[in-house]
Amino acid sequence: MTEKTELNEVAAAAKEAKRVADAAADTKQPSKGQPWPLMPIGVGIGIGSAALAAALLYANAGRKKG
């Protein structure tokens, strides 16, 4: 009969901590991500503002003063 080496809770926790530390050492630092695409956002805001201004001018042009 073969004897198994049974790990107690402390040894199992130490083994798991070593495994996690080794896995973390193999990973790269997370990147900061990509910056916001400011050009398309600015263009969208400009087009939206122009559309609102045109809609207001069109709505006011149809009213009669008096």
Short mmCIF file of C-alpha atoms in Angstrom, two decimals:
data_model
loop_
_atom_site.label_atom_id
_atom_site.label_comp_id
_atom_site.label_asym_id
_atom_site.label_seq_id
_atom_site.Cartn_x
_atom_site.Cartn_y
_atom_site.Cartn_z
CA MET A 1 0.00 0.00 0.00
CA THR A 2 1.32 3.44 -0.90
CA GLU A 3 1.13 6.30 1.50
CA LYS A 4 -0.15 9.66 0.30
CA THR A 5 1.29 12.81 1.71
CA GLU A 6 -1.73 14.62 3.00
CA LEU A 7 -1.54 18.37 3.22
CA ASN A 8 -3.01 20.11 6.16
CA GLU A 9 -4.82 23.43 5.76
CA VAL A 10 -1.73 25.55 6.36
CA ALA A 11 0.40 23.67 3.84
CA ALA A 12 -2.42 23.74 1.28
CA ALA A 13 -2.83 27.49 1.76
CA ALA A 14 0.92 28.05 1.39
CA LYS A 15 1.00 25.96 -1.78
CA GLU A 16 -1.94 27.92 -3.23
CA ALA A 17 -0.32 31.25 -2.30
CA LYS A 18 2.90 30.21 -4.04
CA ARG A 19 0.95 29.17 -7.13
CA VAL A 20 -0.87 32.51 -7.25
CA ALA A 21 2.37 34.46 -6.71
CA ASP A 22 4.09 32.53 -9.51
CA ALA A 23 1.17 33.15 -11.84
CA ALA A 24 1.15 36.86 -10.97
CA ALA A 25 4.88 37.13 -11.65
CA ASP A 26 4.33 35.83 -15.18
CA THR A 27 1.75 38.47 -16.10
CA LYS A 28 2.42 41.91 -17.53
CA GLN A 29 1.30 45.13 -15.93
CA PRO A 30 -2.19 46.10 -17.07
CA SER A 31 -2.25 48.86 -19.64
CA LYS A 32 -3.93 52.18 -19.00
CA GLY A 33 -6.23 51.60 -21.94
CA GLN A 34 -6.80 53.77 -24.93
CA PRO A 35 -7.57 57.47 -24.57
CA TRP A 36 -10.96 58.82 -25.57
CA PRO A 37 -11.28 59.50 -29.31
CA LEU A 38 -11.60 63.28 -29.00
CA MET A 39 -11.72 64.08 -32.72
CA PRO A 40 -14.91 62.08 -33.50
CA ILE A 41 -16.53 63.34 -30.30
CA GLY A 42 -15.76 66.95 -31.22
CA VAL A 43 -17.07 66.49 -34.74
CA GLY A 44 -20.25 64.92 -33.40
CA ILE A 45 -20.82 67.78 -30.97
CA GLY A 46 -20.19 70.33 -33.72
CA ILE A 47 -22.64 68.68 -36.11
CA GLY A 48 -25.24 68.35 -33.36
CA SER A 49 -24.90 72.01 -32.41
CA ALA A 50 -25.21 73.09 -36.04
CA ALA A 51 -28.31 70.94 -36.46
CA LEU A 52 -29.92 72.49 -33.38
CA ALA A 53 -29.13 76.01 -34.57
CA ALA A 54 -30.55 75.26 -38.02
CA ALA A 55 -33.72 73.78 -36.50
CA LEU A 56 -34.24 76.87 -34.32
CA LEU A 57 -33.69 79.23 -37.26
CA TYR A 58 -36.12 77.22 -39.40
CA ALA A 59 -38.75 77.19 -36.65
CA ASN A 60 -38.44 80.93 -36.04
CA ALA A 61 -38.51 81.80 -39.76
CA GLY A 62 -42.07 80.49 -40.15
CA ARG A 63 -43.54 82.69 -37.41
CA LYS A 64 -45.10 85.97 -38.33
CA LYS A 65 -44.23 89.01 -36.29
CA GLY A 66 -47.02 91.14 -35.20
#
